[in-house]
Structure formats: structure tokens, C-alpha cells
CSV table of C-alpha atoms in Angstrom, one decimal:
chain,number,residue,atom,x,y,z
C,238,UNK,CA,-28.2,27.1,40.4
C,239,UNK,CA,-25.6,24.6,39.4
C,240,UNK,CA,-24.2,22.5,42.7
C,241,UNK,CA,-22.2,18.9,42.7
C,242,UNK,CA,-21.5,18.0,46.2
C,243,UNK,CA,-18.8,15.3,46.6
C,244,UNK,CA,-18.7,12.7,49.4
C,245,UNK,CA,-16.9,9.5,50.2
C,246,UNK,CA,-14.0,10.4,50.6
C,247,UNK,CA,-11.3,9.2,53.8
C,248,UNK,CA,-8.3,7.9,54.8
C,249,UNK,CA,-7.5,4.3,53.4
C,250,UNK,CA,-5.0,1.4,53.1
C,251,UNK,CA,-3.4,0.4,50.0
C,252,UNK,CA,-4.6,-2.1,48.0
C,253,UNK,CA,-8.0,-1.1,49.2
C,254,UNK,CA,-11.6,0.5,47.7
C,255,UNK,CA,-13.3,3.4,48.1
C,256,UNK,CA,-16.2,4.6,46.1
C,257,UNK,CA,-16.8,8.8,45.6
C,258,UNK,CA,-20.3,9.6,45.1
C,259,UNK,CA,-21.4,13.5,43.8
C,260,UNK,CA,-25.1,14.9,44.3
C,261,UNK,CA,-26.0,17.3,41.2
C,262,UNK,CA,-28.7,19.2,41.2
C,263,UNK,CA,-30.0,22.6,39.8
C,264,UNK,CA,-29.9,21.4,35.9
C,265,UNK,CA,-30.6,18.6,34.1
C,266,UNK,CA,-28.6,16.1,35.2
C,267,UNK,CA,-29.4,13.3,32.3
C,268,UNK,CA,-28.4,16.3,29.3
C,269,UNK,CA,-24.9,16.5,30.4
C,270,UNK,CA,-21.2,14.6,30.6
C,271,UNK,CA,-19.9,14.7,34.1
C,272,UNK,CA,-16.2,14.2,34.8
C,273,UNK,CA,-13.8,13.7,38.0
C,274,UNK,CA,-10.6,15.5,38.4
C,275,UNK,CA,-8.0,15.2,40.8
C,276,UNK,CA,-5.2,17.3,42.7
C,277,UNK,CA,-2.7,15.8,44.3
C,278,UNK,CA,-1.5,17.9,47.4
C,279,UNK,CA,0.5,20.6,45.8
C,280,UNK,CA,0.3,19.7,42.2
C,281,UNK,CA,-1.7,20.2,39.1
C,282,UNK,CA,-4.9,19.0,37.9
C,283,UNK,CA,-5.1,15.6,36.7
C,284,UNK,CA,-8.0,14.7,34.5
C,285,UNK,CA,-9.4,11.1,35.9
C,286,UNK,CA,-12.6,10.0,34.0
C,287,UNK,CA,-15.7,10.9,31.9
C,288,UNK,CA,-18.9,9.5,31.3
C,289,UNK,CA,-21.2,10.6,28.5
C,290,UNK,CA,-24.6,11.5,29.3
C,291,UNK,CA,-26.7,8.7,29.1
C,292,UNK,CA,-23.7,6.5,30.9
C,293,UNK,CA,-23.2,4.8,27.2
C,294,UNK,CA,-19.5,5.8,26.5
C,295,UNK,CA,-16.7,5.8,29.6
C,296,UNK,CA,-13.4,7.7,29.5
C,297,UNK,CA,-10.2,7.6,31.9
C,298,UNK,CA,-6.4,8.5,32.4
C,299,UNK,CA,-3.9,6.8,31.5
C,300,UNK,CA,-3.0,6.3,35.4
C,301,UNK,CA,-6.4,4.8,36.8
C,302,UNK,CA,-7.6,2.9,33.6
C,303,UNK,CA,-8.5,-0.6,35.1
C,304,UNK,CA,-8.7,0.7,38.6
C,305,UNK,CA,-11.4,3.2,38.1
C,306,UNK,CA,-14.6,3.0,37.2
C,307,UNK,CA,-17.1,5.7,36.3
C,308,UNK,CA,-20.8,5.3,36.9
C,309,UNK,CA,-24.1,7.3,37.1
C,310,UNK,CA,-27.9,7.2,37.9
C,311,UNK,CA,-29.7,9.7,36.5
C,312,UNK,CA,-32.9,8.5,38.7
C,313,UNK,CA,-31.0,10.0,41.4
C,314,UNK,CA,-29.0,12.9,39.6
C,315,UNK,CA,-25.5,10.8,41.1
C,316,UNK,CA,-22.3,10.1,39.9
C,317,UNK,CA,-20.1,7.9,41.5
C,318,UNK,CA,-16.7,6.8,41.0
C,319,UNK,CA,-15.3,2.9,42.1
C,320,UNK,CA,-11.9,3.0,42.8
C,321,UNK,CA,-9.9,-0.4,43.6
C,322,UNK,CA,-6.1,-1.3,44.2
C,323,UNK,CA,-6.1,1.8,45.5
C,324,UNK,CA,-1.9,3.6,45.9
C,325,UNK,CA,-0.7,5.9,47.5
C,326,UNK,CA,-0.3,8.2,44.6
C,327,UNK,CA,-4.3,8.6,44.4
C,328,UNK,CA,-4.2,10.5,47.3
C,329,UNK,CA,-5.8,13.5,46.3
C,330,UNK,CA,-8.9,15.8,46.5
C,331,UNK,CA,-11.1,14.8,44.1
C,332,UNK,CA,-13.3,17.3,42.0
C,333,UNK,CA,-16.9,16.1,40.3
C,334,UNK,CA,-17.4,18.2,37.1
C,335,UNK,CA,-19.5,19.4,34.8
C,336,UNK,CA,-19.4,19.7,30.7
C,337,UNK,CA,-20.2,23.7,29.7
C,338,UNK,CA,-22.9,22.4,27.3
C,339,UNK,CA,-25.3,19.8,27.1
C,340,UNK,CA,-24.7,16.6,24.6
C,341,UNK,CA,-21.6,17.8,23.4
C,342,UNK,CA,-18.4,15.7,23.2
C,343,UNK,CA,-16.2,17.9,23.3
C,344,UNK,CA,-16.9,20.4,25.6
C,345,UNK,CA,-14.4,22.6,28.5
C,346,UNK,CA,-15.8,21.9,31.9
C,347,UNK,CA,-17.6,24.7,33.4
C,348,UNK,CA,-19.1,23.5,36.7
C,349,UNK,CA,-17.2,22.4,39.7
C,350,UNK,CA,-17.6,20.6,43.1
C,351,UNK,CA,-15.7,21.5,46.3
C,352,UNK,CA,-14.2,18.4,45.9
C,353,UNK,CA,-13.6,15.5,48.6
C,354,UNK,CA,-10.1,14.4,50.2
C,355,UNK,CA,-9.0,11.1,49.8
C,356,UNK,CA,-5.7,9.8,51.9
C,357,UNK,CA,-4.3,6.4,51.0
C,358,UNK,CA,-1.8,5.6,53.3
C,359,UNK,CA,-0.9,2.4,55.6
A,290,UNK,CA,-2.4,11.6,24.9
A,291,UNK,CA,-1.7,14.5,24.7
A,292,UNK,CA,0.5,16.3,26.5
A,293,UNK,CA,0.4,20.0,27.5
A,294,UNK,CA,3.1,22.2,28.5
A,295,UNK,CA,2.3,26.0,30.0
A,296,UNK,CA,5.4,28.1,30.4
A,297,UNK,CA,6.8,29.7,32.3
A,298,UNK,CA,6.2,27.8,35.3
A,299,UNK,CA,6.2,31.0,37.7
A,300,UNK,CA,5.2,34.2,36.3
A,301,UNK,CA,6.0,38.0,38.5
A,302,UNK,CA,3.8,40.7,37.7
A,303,UNK,CA,3.4,43.9,39.2
A,304,UNK,CA,-0.5,45.2,40.0
A,305,UNK,CA,-1.8,46.5,37.0
A,306,UNK,CA,0.6,44.9,35.0
A,307,UNK,CA,0.0,42.6,31.8
A,308,UNK,CA,0.5,39.0,31.9
A,309,UNK,CA,1.3,36.6,29.6
A,310,UNK,CA,0.5,32.9,29.9
A,311,UNK,CA,1.5,30.5,27.3
A,312,UNK,CA,0.5,26.8,26.8
A,313,UNK,CA,2.0,24.2,23.9
A,314,UNK,CA,0.0,20.9,23.1
A,315,UNK,CA,2.1,17.9,21.5
A,316,UNK,CA,-0.2,17.9,18.5
A,317,UNK,CA,-3.2,19.8,17.0
A,318,UNK,CA,-6.4,20.3,19.0
A,319,UNK,CA,-7.6,22.7,16.3
A,320,UNK,CA,-9.3,25.3,19.4
A,321,UNK,CA,-10.6,22.9,21.9
A,322,UNK,CA,-8.4,24.3,24.7
A,323,UNK,CA,-9.7,25.7,27.9
A,324,UNK,CA,-8.1,27.8,30.5
A,325,UNK,CA,-8.9,27.7,34.4
A,326,UNK,CA,-8.1,29.6,36.8
A,327,UNK,CA,-7.4,28.2,40.6
A,328,UNK,CA,-7.3,29.9,43.9
A,329,UNK,CA,-5.6,27.9,46.9
A,330,UNK,CA,-8.1,26.1,48.5
A,331,UNK,CA,-10.9,26.5,46.0
A,332,UNK,CA,-12.3,24.4,43.0
A,333,UNK,CA,-10.6,25.7,39.7
A,334,UNK,CA,-12.8,28.1,37.7
A,335,UNK,CA,-13.5,28.0,33.8
A,336,UNK,CA,-11.8,31.0,32.2
A,337,UNK,CA,-11.9,30.5,28.8
A,338,UNK,CA,-13.2,27.5,25.9
A,339,UNK,CA,-12.8,27.1,22.2
A,340,UNK,CA,-9.3,29.6,23.0
A,341,UNK,CA,-10.4,32.4,22.4
A,342,UNK,CA,-14.1,33.1,24.3
A,343,UNK,CA,-14.7,34.0,28.0
A,344,UNK,CA,-17.0,32.2,30.0
A,345,UNK,CA,-20.1,33.5,31.7
A,346,UNK,CA,-18.9,36.1,34.3
A,347,UNK,CA,-15.2,36.7,33.5
A,348,UNK,CA,-14.3,40.1,33.1
A,349,UNK,CA,-12.9,41.6,30.1
A,350,UNK,CA,-9.3,41.7,30.5
A,351,UNK,CA,-8.8,38.1,30.6
A,352,UNK,CA,-8.4,37.3,26.8
A,353,UNK,CA,-7.0,33.6,25.2
A,354,UNK,CA,-6.3,33.0,21.5
A,355,UNK,CA,-4.3,30.5,19.5
A,356,UNK,CA,-5.6,27.2,17.5
A,357,UNK,CA,-3.8,24.3,16.9
A,358,UNK,CA,-0.3,23.7,19.5
A,359,UNK,CA,0.0,27.5,20.5
A,360,UNK,CA,-2.1,28.9,22.7
A,361,UNK,CA,-2.1,32.1,24.7
A,362,UNK,CA,-3.9,33.6,27.4
A,363,UNK,CA,-3.3,37.4,28.2
A,364,UNK,CA,-4.8,39.2,31.7
A,365,UNK,CA,-4.1,42.9,30.0
A,366,UNK,CA,-3.8,44.7,33.7
A,367,UNK,CA,-3.3,42.1,37.0
A,368,UNK,CA,-5.7,43.1,39.6
A,369,UNK,CA,-5.1,41.9,43.3
A,370,UNK,CA,-8.0,38.9,42.5
A,371,UNK,CA,-6.2,37.7,39.5
A,372,UNK,CA,-3.3,36.3,41.5
A,373,UNK,CA,-3.3,32.6,41.0
A,374,UNK,CA,-3.0,29.2,39.3
A,375,UNK,CA,-4.1,28.9,35.5
A,376,UNK,CA,-4.3,25.6,33.9
A,377,UNK,CA,-4.7,25.2,29.9
A,378,UNK,CA,-6.6,22.4,28.9
A,379,UNK,CA,-7.2,19.9,25.6
A,380,UNK,CA,-10.7,18.8,24.9
A,381,UNK,CA,-10.0,17.7,21.5
A,382,UNK,CA,-8.7,14.0,23.1
A,383,UNK,CA,-9.4,11.6,25.0
A,384,UNK,CA,-7.7,11.6,27.7
A,385,UNK,CA,-8.3,15.0,28.3
A,386,UNK,CA,-4.8,16.7,29.7
A,387,UNK,CA,-4.3,19.3,31.8
A,388,UNK,CA,-1.1,21.8,31.4
A,389,UNK,CA,1.1,21.7,34.7
A,390,UNK,CA,0.0,25.2,35.3
A,391,UNK,CA,1.2,28.9,35.4
A,392,UNK,CA,1.6,30.5,38.7
A,393,UNK,CA,0.8,34.4,38.7
A,394,UNK,CA,2.1,36.0,41.8
A,395,UNK,CA,2.5,39.2,43.0
A,396,UNK,CA,5.8,41.1,42.3
């Protein structure tokens, strides 16, 4: 079955960097677009970033553009999120998620990991 | 950015009753609209995609409708396990955007 397991979260000081990873299994990873979605404590869902199945296209949310980079390694079935210049408002649970269908540019998100907690605090 | 607005923020419903949730987009998103359910401490779960198609394993009491800018999620007869927060999301444009959520609580 589809499994997405995030790692790399933790407590980090404002202005520092953090790299999140997502290990994917149970499906043909190299065929699917992948997302990061976050949720601040007690708040709603916020879409963060997307990467096309082959890494050729990437899109970012307005609040993170310029500070965050999404990447993938299809040989290792991993998805990463490099976060720089972290702010208190980046504190959230970060979910790795997969598009519903492969090779589609307009798709809902069907599978989600359990998330990894990021806390930005001095 | 497409702004997604959900209403109401909170819906109080008795078990067995019907719940109607609304989602409005600031510009047309065609039928590229999804609904998700989220329970405390859990990841979201896809309920509806394409505005009206139920995802795999979703009970028939969940239905979606609408196109363009106005969308509705209806839960025909609320079960205890349906009390949760519901989010709409457009996937017509970048960046993808979610509504702020509707909490369905027990009346």
C-alpha cells in the first residue's frame, strides 16, 4: 500500500535552515507529482510546494517562495523540502502528499503522510 | 492566487441529520475542486475530487456538487465518525489553495 513517511522535523532557531525528507513506498514514485502541505497549530491547511513527476516543474506558495526549495530523487524514492531563513510563522506540521493520478498536472491530493513537526523558536 | 472561502466556519448538526457545507472560489476553477476531511491528530483524507466524484472507499452519504466558483459538500445523514473539519481545495491554478475549513460538530 502507499506509504509516505516524513522525517527531519524539530526545533530550529529563527533564521536557520532545516531539511525535511519524505520516504515513499508502495507505488511507482517516479510517475507522480508530489506536494508538501503544512498546518500551523490550531489552523487550517496551507499548500506549500509541488514538484512534477520528473522534477521538471516546481511551484511554491506565496508565503514561502524564495525561502523553500522542493526536490526529489526518483532513484531513492525520496522527496525533500529545504527550508531557509525560517520564521516563527513557519511553525507547523509538514505533510508529504501525492497526487491522485500519475502524469497529471491538475489533480487532487490522494495520499498523505502523518507529518513531521517543525517548531521555529529561539 | 485563487481565494477559497468556506461557510459556515462551524456547523452544529445532530446525528442522522443532513449537513451542507459551502465553498466559494474567487475566480472560476472549473470542476478542479476537492474536499478533504480531517480529524484531530490525523492527516487529511480525500473525500471528493472533480467537484462531485467520490474517492475510493468514501460512503455514498458524501456528495459534492458545483462548478466554476460555487461548490457544495453534502453529508446526507451524519454519522458519529463524520464529525470533523472539512476543507475544500482548488487544483485548477498555481498556487493550489485551501479554504479555511468548516468544523462539523455535534449539536
